[in-house]
Coordinates of C-alpha atoms in Angstrom, one line a residue:
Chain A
X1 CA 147.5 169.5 81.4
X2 CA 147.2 166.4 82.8
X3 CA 147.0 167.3 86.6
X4 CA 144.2 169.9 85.2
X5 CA 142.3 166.8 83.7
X6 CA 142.7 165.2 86.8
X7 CA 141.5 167.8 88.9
X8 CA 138.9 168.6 86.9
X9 CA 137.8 164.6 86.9
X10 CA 138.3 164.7 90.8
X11 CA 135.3 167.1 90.5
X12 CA 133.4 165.6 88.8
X13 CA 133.5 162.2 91.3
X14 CA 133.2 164.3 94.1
X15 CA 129.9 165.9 92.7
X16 CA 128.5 162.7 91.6
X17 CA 129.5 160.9 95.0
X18 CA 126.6 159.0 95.7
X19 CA 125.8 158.3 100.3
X20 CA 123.0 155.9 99.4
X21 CA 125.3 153.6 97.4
X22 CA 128.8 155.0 99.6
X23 CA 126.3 152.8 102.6
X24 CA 126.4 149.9 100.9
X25 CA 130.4 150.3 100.5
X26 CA 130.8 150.7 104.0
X27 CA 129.2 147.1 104.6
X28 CA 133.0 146.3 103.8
X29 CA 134.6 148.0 106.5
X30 CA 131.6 146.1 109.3
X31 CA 134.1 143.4 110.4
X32 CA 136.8 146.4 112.4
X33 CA 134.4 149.7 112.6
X34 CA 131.2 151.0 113.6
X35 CA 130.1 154.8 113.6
X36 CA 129.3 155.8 116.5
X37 CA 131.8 153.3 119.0
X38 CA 135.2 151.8 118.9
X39 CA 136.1 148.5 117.4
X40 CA 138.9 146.7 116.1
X41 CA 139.2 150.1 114.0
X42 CA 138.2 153.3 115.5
X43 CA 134.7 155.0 115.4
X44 CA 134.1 157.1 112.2
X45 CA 131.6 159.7 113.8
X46 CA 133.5 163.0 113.9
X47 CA 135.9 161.6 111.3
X48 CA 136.2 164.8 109.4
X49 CA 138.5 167.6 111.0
X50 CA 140.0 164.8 113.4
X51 CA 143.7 164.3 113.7
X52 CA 144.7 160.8 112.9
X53 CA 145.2 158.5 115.9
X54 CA 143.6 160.9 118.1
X55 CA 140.3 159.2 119.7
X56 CA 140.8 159.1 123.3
X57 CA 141.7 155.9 124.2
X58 CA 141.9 153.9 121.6
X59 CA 145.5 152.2 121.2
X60 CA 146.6 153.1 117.3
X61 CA 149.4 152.2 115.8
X62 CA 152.6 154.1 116.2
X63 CA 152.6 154.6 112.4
X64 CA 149.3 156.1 112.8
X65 CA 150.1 158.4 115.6
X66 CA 152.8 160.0 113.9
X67 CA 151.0 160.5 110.2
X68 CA 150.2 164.2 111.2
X69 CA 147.2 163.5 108.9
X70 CA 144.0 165.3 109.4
X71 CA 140.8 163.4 108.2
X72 CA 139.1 165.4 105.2
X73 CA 137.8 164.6 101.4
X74 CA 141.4 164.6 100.4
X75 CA 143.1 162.8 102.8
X76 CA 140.6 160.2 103.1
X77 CA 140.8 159.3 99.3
X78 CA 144.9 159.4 99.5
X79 CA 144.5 156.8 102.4
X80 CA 141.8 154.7 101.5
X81 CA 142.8 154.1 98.0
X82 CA 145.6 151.9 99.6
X83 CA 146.2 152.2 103.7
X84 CA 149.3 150.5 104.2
X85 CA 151.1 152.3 101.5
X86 CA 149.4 155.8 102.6
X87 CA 150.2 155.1 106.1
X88 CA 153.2 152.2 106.7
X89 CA 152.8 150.5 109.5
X90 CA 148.7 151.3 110.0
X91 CA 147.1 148.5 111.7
X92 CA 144.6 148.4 109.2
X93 CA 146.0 145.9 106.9
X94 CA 143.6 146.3 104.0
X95 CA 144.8 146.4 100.4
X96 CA 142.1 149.6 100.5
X97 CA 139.6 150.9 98.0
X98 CA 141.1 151.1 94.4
X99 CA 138.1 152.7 92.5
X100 CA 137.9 156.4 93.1
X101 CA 134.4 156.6 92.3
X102 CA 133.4 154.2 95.3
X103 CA 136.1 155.9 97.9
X104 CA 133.7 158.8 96.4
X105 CA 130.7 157.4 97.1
X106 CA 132.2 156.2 101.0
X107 CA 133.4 159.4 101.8
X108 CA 130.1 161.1 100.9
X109 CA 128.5 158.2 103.7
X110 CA 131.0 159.1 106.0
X111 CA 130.3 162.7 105.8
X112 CA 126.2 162.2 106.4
X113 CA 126.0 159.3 108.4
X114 CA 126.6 161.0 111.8
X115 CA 124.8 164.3 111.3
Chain B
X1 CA 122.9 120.3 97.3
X2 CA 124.3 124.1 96.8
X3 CA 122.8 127.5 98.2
X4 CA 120.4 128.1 95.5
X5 CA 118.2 124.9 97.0
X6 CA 118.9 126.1 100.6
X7 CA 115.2 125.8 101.8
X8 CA 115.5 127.0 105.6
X9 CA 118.1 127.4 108.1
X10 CA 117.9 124.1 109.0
X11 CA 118.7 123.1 105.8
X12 CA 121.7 125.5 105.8
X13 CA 123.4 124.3 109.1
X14 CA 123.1 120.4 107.8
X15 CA 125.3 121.5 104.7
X16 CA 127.3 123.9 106.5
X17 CA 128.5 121.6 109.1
X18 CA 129.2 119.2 106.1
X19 CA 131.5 121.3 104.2
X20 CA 133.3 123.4 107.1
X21 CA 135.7 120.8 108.5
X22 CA 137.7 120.1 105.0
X23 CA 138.0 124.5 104.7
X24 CA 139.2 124.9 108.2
X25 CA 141.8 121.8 108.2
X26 CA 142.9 123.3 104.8
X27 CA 143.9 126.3 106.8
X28 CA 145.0 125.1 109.5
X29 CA 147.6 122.7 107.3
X30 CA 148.7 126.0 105.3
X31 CA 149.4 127.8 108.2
X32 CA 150.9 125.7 111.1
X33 CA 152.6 123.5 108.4
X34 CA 154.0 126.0 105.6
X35 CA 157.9 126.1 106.0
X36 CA 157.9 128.6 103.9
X37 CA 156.1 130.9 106.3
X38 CA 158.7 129.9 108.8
X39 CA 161.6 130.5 106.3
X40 CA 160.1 134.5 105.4
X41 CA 162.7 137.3 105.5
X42 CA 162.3 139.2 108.8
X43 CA 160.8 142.2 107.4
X44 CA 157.9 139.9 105.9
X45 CA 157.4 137.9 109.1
X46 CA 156.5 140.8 110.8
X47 CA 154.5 142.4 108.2
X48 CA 152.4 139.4 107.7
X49 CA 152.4 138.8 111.7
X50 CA 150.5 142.5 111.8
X51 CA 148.1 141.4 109.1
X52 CA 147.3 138.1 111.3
X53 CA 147.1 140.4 114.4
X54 CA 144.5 142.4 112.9
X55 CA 142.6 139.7 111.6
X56 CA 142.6 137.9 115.2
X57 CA 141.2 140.7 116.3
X58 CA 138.1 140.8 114.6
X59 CA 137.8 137.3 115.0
X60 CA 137.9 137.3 119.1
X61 CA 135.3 140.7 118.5
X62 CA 133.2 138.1 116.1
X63 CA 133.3 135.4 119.2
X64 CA 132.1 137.5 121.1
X65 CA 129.5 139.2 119.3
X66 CA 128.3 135.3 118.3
X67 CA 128.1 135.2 122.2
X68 CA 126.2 138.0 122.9
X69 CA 123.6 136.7 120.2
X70 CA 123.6 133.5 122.0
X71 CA 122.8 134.1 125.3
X72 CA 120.6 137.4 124.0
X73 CA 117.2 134.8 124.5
X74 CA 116.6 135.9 120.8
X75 CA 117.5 133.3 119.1
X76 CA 115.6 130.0 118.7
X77 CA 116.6 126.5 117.4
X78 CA 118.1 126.1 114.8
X79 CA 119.1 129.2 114.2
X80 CA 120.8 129.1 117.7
X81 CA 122.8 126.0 117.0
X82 CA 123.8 127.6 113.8
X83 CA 125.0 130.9 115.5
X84 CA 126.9 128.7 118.2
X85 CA 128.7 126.5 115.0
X86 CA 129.6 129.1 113.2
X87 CA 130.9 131.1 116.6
X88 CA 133.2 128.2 116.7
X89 CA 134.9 128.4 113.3
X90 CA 135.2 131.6 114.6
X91 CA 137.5 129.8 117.3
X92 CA 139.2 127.8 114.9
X93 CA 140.2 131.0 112.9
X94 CA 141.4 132.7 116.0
X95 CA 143.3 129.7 117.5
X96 CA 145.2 128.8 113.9
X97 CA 145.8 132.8 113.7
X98 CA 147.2 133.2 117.4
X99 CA 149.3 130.3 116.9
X100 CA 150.8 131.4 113.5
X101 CA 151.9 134.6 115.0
X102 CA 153.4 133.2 117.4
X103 CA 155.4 131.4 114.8
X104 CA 156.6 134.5 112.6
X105 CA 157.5 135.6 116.2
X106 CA 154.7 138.3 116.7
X107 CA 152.3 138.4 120.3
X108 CA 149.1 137.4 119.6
X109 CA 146.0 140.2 120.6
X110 CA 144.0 139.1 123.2
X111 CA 140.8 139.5 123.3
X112 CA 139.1 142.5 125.3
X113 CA 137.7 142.7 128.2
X114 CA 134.6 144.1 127.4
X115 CA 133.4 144.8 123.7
X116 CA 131.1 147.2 122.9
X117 CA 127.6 146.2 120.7
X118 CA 124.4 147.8 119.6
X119 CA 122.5 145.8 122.1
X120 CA 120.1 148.1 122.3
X121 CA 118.9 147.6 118.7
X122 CA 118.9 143.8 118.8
X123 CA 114.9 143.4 119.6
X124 CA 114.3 140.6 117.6
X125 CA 116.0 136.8 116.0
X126 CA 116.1 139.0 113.0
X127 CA 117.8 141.9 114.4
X128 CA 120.3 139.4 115.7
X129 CA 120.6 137.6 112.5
X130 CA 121.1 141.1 110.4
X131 CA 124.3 142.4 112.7
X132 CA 125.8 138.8 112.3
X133 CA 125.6 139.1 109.0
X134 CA 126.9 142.7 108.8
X135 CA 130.2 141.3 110.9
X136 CA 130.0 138.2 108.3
X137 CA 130.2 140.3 105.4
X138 CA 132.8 143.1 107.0
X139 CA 134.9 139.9 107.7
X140 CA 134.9 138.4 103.8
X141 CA 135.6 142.1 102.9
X142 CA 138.9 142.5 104.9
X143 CA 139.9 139.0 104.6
X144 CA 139.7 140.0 100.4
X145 CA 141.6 143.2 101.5
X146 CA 144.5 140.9 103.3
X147 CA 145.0 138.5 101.3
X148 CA 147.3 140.4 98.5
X149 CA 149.0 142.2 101.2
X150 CA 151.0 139.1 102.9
X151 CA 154.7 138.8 101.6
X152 CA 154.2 134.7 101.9
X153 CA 151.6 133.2 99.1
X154 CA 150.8 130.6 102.0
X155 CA 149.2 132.4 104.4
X156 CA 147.2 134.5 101.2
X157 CA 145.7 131.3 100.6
X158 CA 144.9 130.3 104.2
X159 CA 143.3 133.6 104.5
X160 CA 141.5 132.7 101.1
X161 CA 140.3 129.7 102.8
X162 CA 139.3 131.7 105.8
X163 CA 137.2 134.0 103.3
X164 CA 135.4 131.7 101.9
X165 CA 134.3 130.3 105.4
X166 CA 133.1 133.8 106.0
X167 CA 131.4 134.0 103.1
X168 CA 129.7 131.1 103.8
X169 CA 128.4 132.4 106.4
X170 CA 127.1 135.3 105.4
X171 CA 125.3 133.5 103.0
X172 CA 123.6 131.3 105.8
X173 CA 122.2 134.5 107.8
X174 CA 121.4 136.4 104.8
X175 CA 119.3 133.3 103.6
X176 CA 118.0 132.8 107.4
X177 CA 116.5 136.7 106.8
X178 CA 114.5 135.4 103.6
X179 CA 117.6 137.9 101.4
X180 CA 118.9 136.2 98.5
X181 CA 122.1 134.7 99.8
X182 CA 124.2 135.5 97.3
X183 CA 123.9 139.0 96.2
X184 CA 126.1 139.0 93.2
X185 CA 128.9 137.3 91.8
X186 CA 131.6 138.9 92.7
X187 CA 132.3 139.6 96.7
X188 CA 134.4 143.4 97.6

């Protein structure tokens, strides 16, 4: 019962997800990442469908490189809710994004912001 | 004097280079000096040596992004001398963060060899002025994000007082674009 109510309110976020304000949540991730070039981070165009710690030449943690995670809706929420627990030992030491309506509203960014 | 009465950049710098000094040797003194930090279990030292890493990365990126601005011809007095002041509490953060590694036993990051920027977009003092403060604010957003993470209270606080000199920053540049300088009360 509960998982239903929780899928049901995962929904619900995901339809509401909102780019224009998911731009303005990005502005938090400006000091390590770009879109379109590497940084501190790595580049977030062609995010979605990529295998984690797999941009060519960029030197990710080993933690990273061995997650076997593949960048979608889903996993992106599991990881940005709270990256060093997601992923121990990721190089991005950020306590993450705890409201699920804003990782919502980033993801939806994320998804547009390259096309 | 405060923010709200910040009249022009010039303005800003005066009061910036003020205040910055007591922040920076707060830092500085919670860092190099914290036994505490020194007396960590292993597992922490290394943790929190990671966090430092990351941040001294993005600190030798914002050095030379500052630099890039500098010597782009775009930028004219004051808000040049500004850029170059707060490119070197940029230095500060970086030296005091290389150093503390070092201490909890880690290797410092150097900095790259060559970064890459939007040059292309940067036309105008403006243009300049509006990625600084897009690094500015990206920097008080994962300096927020670091500070619970580190398993000694010390180095949450000189990260803290790190923040806030970001913040600061950001501030400046947003009210050197004619934005309200503080957007809202909170910072995320």
């Amino acid at each position: 019962m509960i998982s239903a109510f929780a899928a049901v309110l995962a929904v619900g976020i995901a339809a509401a997800a909102d780019p224009g304000k998911g731009k303005e949540i990005y502005g938090r991730c400006l000091a390590c990442h770009a879109l379109e070039y590497d940084r501190v981070g790595p580049r977030h165009c062609g995010l979605f469908g990529r295998r984690a710690g797999s941009v060519p030449g960029f030197a990710y943690s080993e933690a990273m490189k061995r997650s076997k995670i593949v960048w979608n809706e889903k996993t992106l929420d599991r990881f940005l809710a709270n990256p060093p627990k997601a992923v121990p030992g990721t190089a991005m030491t950020y306590a993450g994004v705890p409201e699920a309506k804003e990782r919502a509203d980033l993801i939806a960014y994320l998804k547009t912001a390259c096309r | 004097m405060s923010f709200l009465s910040i009249r022009n950049p010039a303005q800003a710098r005066r009061l910036f280079l003020t205040n910055s000094g007591l922040l920076l040797s707060g830092a500085a003194v919670a860092l190099l000096a914290g036994r505490d930090a020194l007396a960590a279990k292993a597992g922490d030292k290394a943790s929190d040596a990671k966090i430092l890493n990351t941040a001294l990365a993005a600190e030798l990126e914002a050095i030379a992004a500052y630099q890039v601005g500098a010597e782009s011809g775009l930028l004219q007095k004051p808000v040049l001398d500004l850029a170059v002041t707060f490119q070197g509490h940029h230095k500060e953060h970086a030296d005091v963060l290389a150093k503390t590694i070092q201490k909890l036993g880690g290797k410092p990051v150097a900095a790259k060899s060559k970064y890459t920027f939007p040059v292309e977009k940067l036309k105008s003092q403006a243009d300049v002025l509006r990625f600084a403060a897009g690094l500015e604010q990206g920097a008080v957003s994962a300096y927020l994000g670091a500070v619970p993470l580190f398993g000694n209270r010390d180095l949450s606080k000189a990260a803290a007082s790190i923040l806030g000199d970001e913040a600061m920053h950001w501030a400046v540049l947003r009210n050197a674009l004619g934005e309200a300088p503080v957007p809202s009360a909170f910072v995320s």
